[in-house]
Tab-separated table of C-alpha atoms in Angstrom:
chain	number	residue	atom	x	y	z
P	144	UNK	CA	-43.752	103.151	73.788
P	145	UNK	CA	-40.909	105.382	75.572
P	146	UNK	CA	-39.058	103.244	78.494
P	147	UNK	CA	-39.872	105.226	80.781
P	148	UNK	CA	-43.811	105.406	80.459
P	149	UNK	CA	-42.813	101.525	81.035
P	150	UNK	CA	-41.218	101.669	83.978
P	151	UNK	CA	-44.411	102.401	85.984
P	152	UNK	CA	-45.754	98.833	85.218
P	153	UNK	CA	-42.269	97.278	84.712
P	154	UNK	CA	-42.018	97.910	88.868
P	155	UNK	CA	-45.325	97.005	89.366
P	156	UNK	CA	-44.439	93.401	87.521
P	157	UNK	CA	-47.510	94.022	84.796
P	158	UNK	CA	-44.755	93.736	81.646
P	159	UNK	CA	-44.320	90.397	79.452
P	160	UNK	CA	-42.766	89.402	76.683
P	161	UNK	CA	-41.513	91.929	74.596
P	162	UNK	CA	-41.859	94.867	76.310
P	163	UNK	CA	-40.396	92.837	79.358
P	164	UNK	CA	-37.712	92.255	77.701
P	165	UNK	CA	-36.939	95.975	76.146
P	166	UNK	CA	-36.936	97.646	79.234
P	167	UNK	CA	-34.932	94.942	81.060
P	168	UNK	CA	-32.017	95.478	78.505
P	169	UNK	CA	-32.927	99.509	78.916
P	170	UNK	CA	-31.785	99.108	82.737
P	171	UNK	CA	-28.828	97.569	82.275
P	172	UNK	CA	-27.100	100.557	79.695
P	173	UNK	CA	-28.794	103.134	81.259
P	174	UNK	CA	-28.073	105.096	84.617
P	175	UNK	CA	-30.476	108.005	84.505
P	176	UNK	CA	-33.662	105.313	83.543
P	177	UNK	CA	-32.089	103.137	86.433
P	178	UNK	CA	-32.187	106.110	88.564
P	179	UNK	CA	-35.642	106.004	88.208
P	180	UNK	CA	-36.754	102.731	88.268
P	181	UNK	CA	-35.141	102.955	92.044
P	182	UNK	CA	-37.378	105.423	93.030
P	183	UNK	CA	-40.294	104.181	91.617
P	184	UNK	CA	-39.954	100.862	92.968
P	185	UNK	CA	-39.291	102.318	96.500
P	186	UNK	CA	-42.482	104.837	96.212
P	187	UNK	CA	-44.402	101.539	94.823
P	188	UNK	CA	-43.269	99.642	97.407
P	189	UNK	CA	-44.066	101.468	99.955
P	190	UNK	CA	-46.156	99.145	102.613
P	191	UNK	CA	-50.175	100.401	102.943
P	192	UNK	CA	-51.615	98.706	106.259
P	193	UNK	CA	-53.926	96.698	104.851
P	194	UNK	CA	-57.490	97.133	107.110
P	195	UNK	CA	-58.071	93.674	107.148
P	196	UNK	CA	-60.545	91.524	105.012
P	197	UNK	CA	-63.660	92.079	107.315
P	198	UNK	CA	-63.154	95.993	106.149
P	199	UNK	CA	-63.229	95.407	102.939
P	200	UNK	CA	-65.851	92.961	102.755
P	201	UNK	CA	-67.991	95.365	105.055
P	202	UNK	CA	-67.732	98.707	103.096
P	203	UNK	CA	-70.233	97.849	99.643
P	204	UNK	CA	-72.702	97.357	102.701
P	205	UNK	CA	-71.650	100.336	104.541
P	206	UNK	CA	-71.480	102.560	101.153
P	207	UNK	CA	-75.126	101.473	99.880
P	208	UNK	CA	-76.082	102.386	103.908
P	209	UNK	CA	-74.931	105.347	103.423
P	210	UNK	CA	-76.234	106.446	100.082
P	211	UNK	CA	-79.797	105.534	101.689
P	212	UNK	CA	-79.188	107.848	104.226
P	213	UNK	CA	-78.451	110.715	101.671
P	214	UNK	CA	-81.132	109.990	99.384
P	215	UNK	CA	-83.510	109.863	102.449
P	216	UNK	CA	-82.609	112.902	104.006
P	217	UNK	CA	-83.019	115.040	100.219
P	218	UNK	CA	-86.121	113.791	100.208
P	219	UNK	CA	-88.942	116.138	102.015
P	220	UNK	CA	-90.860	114.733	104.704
P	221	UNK	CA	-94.579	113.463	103.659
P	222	UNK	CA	-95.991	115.697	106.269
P	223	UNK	CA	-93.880	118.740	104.739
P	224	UNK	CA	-94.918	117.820	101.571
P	225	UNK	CA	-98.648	117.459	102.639
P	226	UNK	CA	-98.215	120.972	103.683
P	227	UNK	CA	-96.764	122.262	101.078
P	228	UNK	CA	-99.895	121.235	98.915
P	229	UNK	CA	-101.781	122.613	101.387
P	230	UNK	CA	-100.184	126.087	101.047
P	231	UNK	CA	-100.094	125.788	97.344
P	232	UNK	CA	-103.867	125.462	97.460
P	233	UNK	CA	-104.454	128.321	99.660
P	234	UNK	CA	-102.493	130.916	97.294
P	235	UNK	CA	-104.638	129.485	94.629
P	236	UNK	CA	-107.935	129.847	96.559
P	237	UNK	CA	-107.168	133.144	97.857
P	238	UNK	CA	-106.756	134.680	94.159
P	239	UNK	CA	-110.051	132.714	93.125
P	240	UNK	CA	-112.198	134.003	96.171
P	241	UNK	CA	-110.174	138.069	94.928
P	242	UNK	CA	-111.698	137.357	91.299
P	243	UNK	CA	-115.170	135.941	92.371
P	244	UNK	CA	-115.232	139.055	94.740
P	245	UNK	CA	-114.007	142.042	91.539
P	246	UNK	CA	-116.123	139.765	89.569
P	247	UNK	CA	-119.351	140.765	91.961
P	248	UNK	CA	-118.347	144.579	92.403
P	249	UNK	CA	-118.125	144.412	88.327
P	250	UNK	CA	-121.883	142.729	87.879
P	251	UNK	CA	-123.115	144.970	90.776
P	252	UNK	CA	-122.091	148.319	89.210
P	253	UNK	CA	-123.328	147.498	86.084
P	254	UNK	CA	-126.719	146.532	87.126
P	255	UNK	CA	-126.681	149.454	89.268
P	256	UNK	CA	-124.655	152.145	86.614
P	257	UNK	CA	-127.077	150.896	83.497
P	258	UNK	CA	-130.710	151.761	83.364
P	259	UNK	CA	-132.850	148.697	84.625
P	260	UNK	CA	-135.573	150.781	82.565
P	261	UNK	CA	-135.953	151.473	79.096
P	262	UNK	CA	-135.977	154.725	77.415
P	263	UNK	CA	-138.028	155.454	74.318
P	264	UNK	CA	-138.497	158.536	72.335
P	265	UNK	CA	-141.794	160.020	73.293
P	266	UNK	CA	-144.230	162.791	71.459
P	267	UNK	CA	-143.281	166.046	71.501
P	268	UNK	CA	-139.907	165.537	72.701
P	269	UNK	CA	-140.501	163.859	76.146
P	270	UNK	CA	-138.791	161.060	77.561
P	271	UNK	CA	-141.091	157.966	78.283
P	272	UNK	CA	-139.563	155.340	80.360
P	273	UNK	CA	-141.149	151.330	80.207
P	274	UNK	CA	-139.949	148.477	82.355
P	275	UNK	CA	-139.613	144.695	80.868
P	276	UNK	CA	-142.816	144.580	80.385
P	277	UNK	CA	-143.208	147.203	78.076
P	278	UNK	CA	-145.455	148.837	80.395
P	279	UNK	CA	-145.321	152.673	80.671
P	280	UNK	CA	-143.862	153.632	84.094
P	281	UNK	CA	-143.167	157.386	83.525
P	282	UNK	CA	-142.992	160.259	81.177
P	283	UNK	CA	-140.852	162.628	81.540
P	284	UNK	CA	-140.268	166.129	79.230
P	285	UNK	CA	-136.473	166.323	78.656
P	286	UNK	CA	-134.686	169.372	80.807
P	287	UNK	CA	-131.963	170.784	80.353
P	288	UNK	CA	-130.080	171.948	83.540
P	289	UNK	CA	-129.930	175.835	82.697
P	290	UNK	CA	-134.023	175.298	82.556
P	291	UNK	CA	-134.207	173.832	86.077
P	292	UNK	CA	-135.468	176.111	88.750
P	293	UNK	CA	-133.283	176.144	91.909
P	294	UNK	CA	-135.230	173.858	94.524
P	295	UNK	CA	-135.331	171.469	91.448
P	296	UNK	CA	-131.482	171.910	90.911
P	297	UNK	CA	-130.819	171.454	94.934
P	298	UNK	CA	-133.362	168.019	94.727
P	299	UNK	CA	-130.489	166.922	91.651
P	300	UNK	CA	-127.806	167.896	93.510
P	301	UNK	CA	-129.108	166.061	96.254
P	302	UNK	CA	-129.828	163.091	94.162
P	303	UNK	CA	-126.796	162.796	92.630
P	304	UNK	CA	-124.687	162.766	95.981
P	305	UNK	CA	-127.069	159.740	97.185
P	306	UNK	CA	-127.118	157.856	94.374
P	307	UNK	CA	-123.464	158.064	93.170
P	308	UNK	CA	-122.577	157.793	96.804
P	309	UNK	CA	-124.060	154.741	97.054
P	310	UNK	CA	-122.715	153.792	93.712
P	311	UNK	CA	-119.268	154.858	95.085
P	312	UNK	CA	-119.672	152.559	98.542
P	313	UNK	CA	-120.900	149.566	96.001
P	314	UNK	CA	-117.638	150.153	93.521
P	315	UNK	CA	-114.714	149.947	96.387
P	316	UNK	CA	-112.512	153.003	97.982
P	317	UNK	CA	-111.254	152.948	94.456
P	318	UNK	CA	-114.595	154.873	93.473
P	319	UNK	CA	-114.690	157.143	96.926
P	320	UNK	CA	-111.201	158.528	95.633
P	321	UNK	CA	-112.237	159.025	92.294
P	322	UNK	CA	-115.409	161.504	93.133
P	323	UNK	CA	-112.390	162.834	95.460
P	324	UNK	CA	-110.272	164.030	92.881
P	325	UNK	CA	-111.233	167.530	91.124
P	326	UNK	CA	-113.063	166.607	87.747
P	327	UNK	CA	-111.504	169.150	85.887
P	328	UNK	CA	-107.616	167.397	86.628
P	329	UNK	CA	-109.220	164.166	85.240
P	330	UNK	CA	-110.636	165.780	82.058
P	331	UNK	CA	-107.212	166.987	81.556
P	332	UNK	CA	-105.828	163.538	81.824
P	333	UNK	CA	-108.183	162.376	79.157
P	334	UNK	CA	-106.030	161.635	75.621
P	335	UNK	CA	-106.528	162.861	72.679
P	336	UNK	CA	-109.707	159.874	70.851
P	337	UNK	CA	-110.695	159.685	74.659
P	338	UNK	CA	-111.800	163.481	75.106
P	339	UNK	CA	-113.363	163.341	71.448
P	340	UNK	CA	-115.134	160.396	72.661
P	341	UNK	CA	-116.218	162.003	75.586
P	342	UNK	CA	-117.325	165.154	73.717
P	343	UNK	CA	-119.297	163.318	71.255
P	344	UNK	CA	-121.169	161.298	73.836
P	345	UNK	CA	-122.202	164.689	75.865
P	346	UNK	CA	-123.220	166.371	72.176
P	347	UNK	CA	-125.352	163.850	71.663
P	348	UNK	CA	-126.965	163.927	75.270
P	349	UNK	CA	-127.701	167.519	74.699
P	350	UNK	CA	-128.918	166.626	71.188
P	351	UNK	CA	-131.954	164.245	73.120
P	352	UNK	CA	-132.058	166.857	75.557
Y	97	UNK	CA	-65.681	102.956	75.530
Y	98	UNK	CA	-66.324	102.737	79.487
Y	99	UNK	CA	-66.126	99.530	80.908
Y	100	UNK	CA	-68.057	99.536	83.729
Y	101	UNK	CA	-71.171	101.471	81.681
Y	102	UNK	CA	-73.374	98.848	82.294
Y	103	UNK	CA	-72.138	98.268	85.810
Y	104	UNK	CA	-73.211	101.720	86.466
Y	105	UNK	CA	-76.755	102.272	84.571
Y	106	UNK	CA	-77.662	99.286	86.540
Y	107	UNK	CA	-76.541	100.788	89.955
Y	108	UNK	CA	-78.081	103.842	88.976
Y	109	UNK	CA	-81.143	101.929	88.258
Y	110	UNK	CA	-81.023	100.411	92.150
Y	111	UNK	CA	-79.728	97.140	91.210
Y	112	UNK	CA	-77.731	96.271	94.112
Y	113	UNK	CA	-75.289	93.431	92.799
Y	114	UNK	CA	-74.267	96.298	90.497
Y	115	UNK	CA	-73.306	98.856	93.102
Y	116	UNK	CA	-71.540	96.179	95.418
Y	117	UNK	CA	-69.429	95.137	91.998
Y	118	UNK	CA	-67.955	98.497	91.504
Y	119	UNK	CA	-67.056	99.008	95.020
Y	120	UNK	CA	-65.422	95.713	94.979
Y	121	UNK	CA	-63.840	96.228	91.926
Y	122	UNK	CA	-62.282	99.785	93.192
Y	123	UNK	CA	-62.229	99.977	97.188
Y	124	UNK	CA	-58.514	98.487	96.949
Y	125	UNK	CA	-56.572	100.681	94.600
Y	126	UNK	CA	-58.826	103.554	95.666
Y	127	UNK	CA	-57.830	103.214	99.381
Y	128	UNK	CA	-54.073	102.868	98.020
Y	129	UNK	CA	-54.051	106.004	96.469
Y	130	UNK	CA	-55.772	107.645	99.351
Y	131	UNK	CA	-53.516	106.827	101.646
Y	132	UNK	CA	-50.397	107.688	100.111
Y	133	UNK	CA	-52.093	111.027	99.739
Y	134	UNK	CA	-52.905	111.389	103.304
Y	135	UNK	CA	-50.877	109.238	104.750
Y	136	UNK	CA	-53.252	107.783	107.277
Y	137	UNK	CA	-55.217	104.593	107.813
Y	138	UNK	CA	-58.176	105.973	109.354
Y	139	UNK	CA	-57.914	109.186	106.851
Y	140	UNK	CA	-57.677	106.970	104.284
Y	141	UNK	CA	-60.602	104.536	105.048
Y	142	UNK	CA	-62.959	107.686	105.746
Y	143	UNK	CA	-62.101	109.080	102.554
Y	144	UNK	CA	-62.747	106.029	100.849
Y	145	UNK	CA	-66.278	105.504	102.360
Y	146	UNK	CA	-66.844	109.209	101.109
Y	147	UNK	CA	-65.627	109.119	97.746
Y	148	UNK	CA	-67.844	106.156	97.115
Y	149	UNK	CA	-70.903	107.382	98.864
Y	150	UNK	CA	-70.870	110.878	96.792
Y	151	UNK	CA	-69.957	108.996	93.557
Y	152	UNK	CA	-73.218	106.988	94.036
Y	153	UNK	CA	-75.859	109.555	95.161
Y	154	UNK	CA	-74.277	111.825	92.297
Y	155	UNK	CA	-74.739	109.390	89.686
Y	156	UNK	CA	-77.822	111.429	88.429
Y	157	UNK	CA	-75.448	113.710	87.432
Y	158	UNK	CA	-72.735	111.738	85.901
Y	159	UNK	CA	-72.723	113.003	82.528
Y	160	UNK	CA	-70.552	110.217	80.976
Y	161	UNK	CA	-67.762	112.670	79.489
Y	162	UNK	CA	-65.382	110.703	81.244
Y	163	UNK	CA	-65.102	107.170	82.362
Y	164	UNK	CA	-66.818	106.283	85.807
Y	165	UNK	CA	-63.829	105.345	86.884
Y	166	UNK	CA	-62.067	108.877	85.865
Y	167	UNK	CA	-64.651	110.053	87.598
Y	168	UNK	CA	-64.684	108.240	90.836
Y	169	UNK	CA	-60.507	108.910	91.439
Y	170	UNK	CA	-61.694	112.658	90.658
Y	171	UNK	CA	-63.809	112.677	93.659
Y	172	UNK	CA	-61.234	110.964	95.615
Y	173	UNK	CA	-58.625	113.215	95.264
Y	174	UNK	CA	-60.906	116.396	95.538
Y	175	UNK	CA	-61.846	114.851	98.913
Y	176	UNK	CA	-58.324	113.953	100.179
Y	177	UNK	CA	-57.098	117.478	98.728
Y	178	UNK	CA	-59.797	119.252	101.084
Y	179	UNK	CA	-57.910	117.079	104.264
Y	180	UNK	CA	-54.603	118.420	103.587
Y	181	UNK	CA	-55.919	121.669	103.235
Y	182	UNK	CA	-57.645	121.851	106.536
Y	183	UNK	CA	-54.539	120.217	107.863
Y	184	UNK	CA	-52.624	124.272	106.291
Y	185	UNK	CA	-55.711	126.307	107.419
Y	186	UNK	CA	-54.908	124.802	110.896
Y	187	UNK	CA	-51.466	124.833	110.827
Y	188	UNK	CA	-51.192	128.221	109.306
Y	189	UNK	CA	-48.796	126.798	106.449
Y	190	UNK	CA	-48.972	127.151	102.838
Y	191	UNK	CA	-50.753	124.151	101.607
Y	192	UNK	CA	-47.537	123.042	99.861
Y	193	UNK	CA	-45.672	122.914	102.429
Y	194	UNK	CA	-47.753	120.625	104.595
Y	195	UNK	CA	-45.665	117.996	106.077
Y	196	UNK	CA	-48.597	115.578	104.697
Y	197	UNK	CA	-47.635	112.553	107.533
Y	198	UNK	CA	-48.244	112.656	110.572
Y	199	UNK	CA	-49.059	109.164	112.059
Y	200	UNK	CA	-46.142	107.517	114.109
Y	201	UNK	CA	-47.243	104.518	113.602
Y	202	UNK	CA	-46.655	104.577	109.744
Y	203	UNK	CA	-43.222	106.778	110.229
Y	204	UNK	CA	-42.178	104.260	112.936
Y	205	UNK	CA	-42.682	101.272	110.079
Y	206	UNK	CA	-40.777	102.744	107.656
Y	207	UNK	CA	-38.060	104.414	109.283
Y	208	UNK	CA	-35.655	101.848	109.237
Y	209	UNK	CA	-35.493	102.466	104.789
Y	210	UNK	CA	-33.968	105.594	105.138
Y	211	UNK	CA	-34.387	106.033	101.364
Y	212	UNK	CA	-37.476	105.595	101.277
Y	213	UNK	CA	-38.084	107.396	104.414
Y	214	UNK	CA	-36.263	110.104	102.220
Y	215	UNK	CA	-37.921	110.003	99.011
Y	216	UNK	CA	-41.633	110.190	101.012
Y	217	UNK	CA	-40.182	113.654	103.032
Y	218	UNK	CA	-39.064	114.403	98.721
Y	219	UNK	CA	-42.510	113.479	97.906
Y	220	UNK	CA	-44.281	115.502	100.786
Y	221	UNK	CA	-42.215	118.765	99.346
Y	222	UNK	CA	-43.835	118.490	95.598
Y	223	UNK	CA	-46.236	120.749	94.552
Y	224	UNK	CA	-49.508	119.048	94.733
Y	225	UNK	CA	-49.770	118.503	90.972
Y	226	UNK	CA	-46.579	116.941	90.551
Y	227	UNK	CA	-47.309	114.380	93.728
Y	228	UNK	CA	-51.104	113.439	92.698
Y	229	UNK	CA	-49.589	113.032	89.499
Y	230	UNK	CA	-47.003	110.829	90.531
Y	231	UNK	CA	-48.833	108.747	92.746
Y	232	UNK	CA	-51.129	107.740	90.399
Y	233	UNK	CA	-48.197	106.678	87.961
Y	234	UNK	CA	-47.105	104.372	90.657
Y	235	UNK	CA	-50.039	102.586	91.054
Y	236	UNK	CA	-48.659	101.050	87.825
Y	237	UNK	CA	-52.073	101.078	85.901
Y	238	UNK	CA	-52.730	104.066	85.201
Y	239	UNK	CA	-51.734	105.527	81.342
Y	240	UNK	CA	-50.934	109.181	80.967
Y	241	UNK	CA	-54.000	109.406	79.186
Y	242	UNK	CA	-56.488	108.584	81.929
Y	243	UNK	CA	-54.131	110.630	84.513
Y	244	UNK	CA	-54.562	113.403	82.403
Y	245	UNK	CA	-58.045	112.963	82.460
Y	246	UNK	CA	-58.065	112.525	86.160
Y	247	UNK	CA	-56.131	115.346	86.827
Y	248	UNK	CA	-58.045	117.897	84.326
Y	249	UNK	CA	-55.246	118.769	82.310
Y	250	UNK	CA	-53.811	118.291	79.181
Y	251	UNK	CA	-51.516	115.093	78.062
Y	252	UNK	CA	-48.488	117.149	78.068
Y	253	UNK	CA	-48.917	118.443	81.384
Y	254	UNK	CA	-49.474	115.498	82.528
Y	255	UNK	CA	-46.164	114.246	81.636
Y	256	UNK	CA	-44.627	116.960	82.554
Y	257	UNK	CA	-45.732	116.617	85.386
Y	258	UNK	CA	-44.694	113.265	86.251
Y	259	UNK	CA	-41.366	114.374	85.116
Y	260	UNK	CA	-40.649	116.917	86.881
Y	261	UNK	CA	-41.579	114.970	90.069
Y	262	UNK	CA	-39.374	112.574	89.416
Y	263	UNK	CA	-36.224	114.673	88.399
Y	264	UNK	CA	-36.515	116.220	92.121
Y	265	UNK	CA	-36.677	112.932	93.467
Y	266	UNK	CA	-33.383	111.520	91.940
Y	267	UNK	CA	-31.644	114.746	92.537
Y	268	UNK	CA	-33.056	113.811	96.205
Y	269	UNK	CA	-31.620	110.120	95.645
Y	270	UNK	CA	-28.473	111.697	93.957
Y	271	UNK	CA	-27.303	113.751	96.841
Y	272	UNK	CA	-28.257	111.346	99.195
Y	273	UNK	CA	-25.505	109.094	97.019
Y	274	UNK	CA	-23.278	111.329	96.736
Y	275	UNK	CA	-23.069	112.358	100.951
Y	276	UNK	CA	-22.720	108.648	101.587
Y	277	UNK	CA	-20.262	108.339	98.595
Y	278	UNK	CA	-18.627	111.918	98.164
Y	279	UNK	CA	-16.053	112.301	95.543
Y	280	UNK	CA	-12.245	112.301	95.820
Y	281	UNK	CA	-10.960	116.189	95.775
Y	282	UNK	CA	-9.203	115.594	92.603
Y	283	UNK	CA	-12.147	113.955	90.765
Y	284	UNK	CA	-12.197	115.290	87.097
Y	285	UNK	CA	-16.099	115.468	87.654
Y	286	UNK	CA	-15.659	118.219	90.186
């Protein structure tokens, strides 16, 4: 090893032996390495005021203290923390009690949208309508509109702003808005398969008809 | 290979002995270094106290790339760093040229070595890598290769460090020999 990286522990008296020896004889040929030594050994030298042995003995105590403190105070209180459940659980039950609630709307409209009755093909090409039972409750010859007389097409009209009203209140403002908007914008929003789907359905309605 | 490793898994684990041995085994040469940097007892002491107390509730996060003992001076010296820079913030100084002492007490002690009264004012007037650097040489058990660690740098830089430092100090010592001593007019050297 160089002298100099010696000369470090050579002034703090940690060489022996050989090394000792090496940078002893170093010293006494060389001024520059000498030069050094001198300051190190002043710097080294220098007196710290020791804080007596009752600080030193005191501060593991006084550390681990300390560190308590820290770890503590990271920590969130257990009332906090109780709380902070708490909210936890309230998001969760607030999106369960939204789902149970589309989740009714959804059942309702159905119930309400599909035909709690029956329809069967009747003789000469009436509509006859039975109820779970099987039991007849109506018959009823298939119209079209252009063969409805105009009281008849008023008591539709009529019918239809009830019932879909009603239908409309049951599905949510979502509905009210719908019957708001001008039918002909939302064929035109229909896609392509969607409007052929559409047509088919309404070819086949007239087809009963 | 880390030599306190198991020292500090079992501190880490809560094992008390453990914790008190490494604070043993460091508070001394730790405090040393600390106050040479600041150059205050009571500095020195709360720095101590601080560099141990973040060393322990970080050891979570003590990776192990270095030693713990690398580590621990690393804190140290970021701590004492962050006094002698609020010491320029409040003095309005560049950082390097903070005058780092400023206890009587410790002037008054010393002042009758004027070298060594000298070589501190020297010492106070390095750039900040140059000084860490060369106070932990001093300490006398520290290798280049753990200062280098310490310090973040390379092992060159480290040395060069060091060297540096202590060419301004004997030019420091030199003139100081040389206005006590001055040459004849007709010295050949001149």
């Amino acid at each position: 090893m160089d002298i100099k990286e010696l000369l470090p522990a050579f002034v703090a008296e940690g060489l022996s032996g050989e090394d000792l020896a090496r940078v002893q004889d170093h010293l006494r040929a060389c001024a520059d390495c000498t030069r050094e030594e001198a300051v190190l050994r002043v710097m080294a030298h220098e007196p710290i005021p020791d804080p007596g042995e009752a600080f030193w003995t005191a501060m593991p105590a006084r550390v681990y203290q300390a560190v308590q403190r820290e770890k503590s105070a990271k920590q969130p209180a257990r009332g906090s923390r109780w709380r902070l459940e708490l909210s936890r659980h309230a998001v969760f039950f607030r999106w369960a009690s939204a789902a149970a609630a589309a989740c009714l709307v959804l059942l309702v409209s159905w119930f309400v949208t599909v035909p709690l009755l029956h329809r069967e093909a009747g003789p000469d090409d009436e509509s006859v309508y039975v109820d779970a039972a099987n039991v007849e409750v109506m018959r009823h010859a298939s119209l079209t509109i252009d063969e409805l007389a105009e009281p008849e097409l008023d008591a539709v009209d009529a019918w239809a702003a009830s019932g879909l009203a009603s239908l409309a209140s049951e599905l949510g403002p979502a509905a009210e808005n719908a019957f708001d908007t001008d039918l002909a914008e939302e064929l035109a929003e229909l896609k392509g398969p969607e409007a052929d789907r559409l047509s088919t359905m309404l070819n086949e309605l007239n087809e009963e008809g | 290979m880390d030599e306190d490793l198991d020292l500090v898994k079992k501190a880490a684990a809560g094992e008390r002995e453990a914790f008190d041995d490494l604070v043993l085994k460091y508070q001394k040469p730790l405090y040393g270094l600390l106050y040479r940097m600041v150059s205050n007892r009571e500095d020195a002491a709360d720095l101590l106290q601080k560099a141990f107390v973040k060393a322990f509730t970080g050891l979570g996060s003590f990776e192990q790339r270095s030693t713990f003992k690398t580590w621990l001076y690393q804190i140290a010296i970021n701590l004492a760093k962050n006094v002698y820079r609020d010491r320029a913030r409040a003095e309005h100084v560049p950082i390097d040229d903070v005058i780092i002492r400023r206890n009587p007490r410790t002037l008054e002690s010393l002042i009758e070595k004027e070298n060594r009264l000298l070589l501190k004012d020297a010492l106070a007037g390095l750039p900040e890598k140059q000084r860490i650097t060369l106070l932990l040489r001093i300490q006398g058990d520290k290798k280049f290769e753990e200062i280098a660690a310490i310090m973040k740098c390379s092992l060159g830089t480290a040395k060069a460090n060091y060297h540096h430092a202590v060419q301004k100090l004997k030019a420091v010592m030199g003139n100081r020999d040389e206005e006590r001593n001055p040459l004849p007019d007709d010295d050949p050297v001149r």
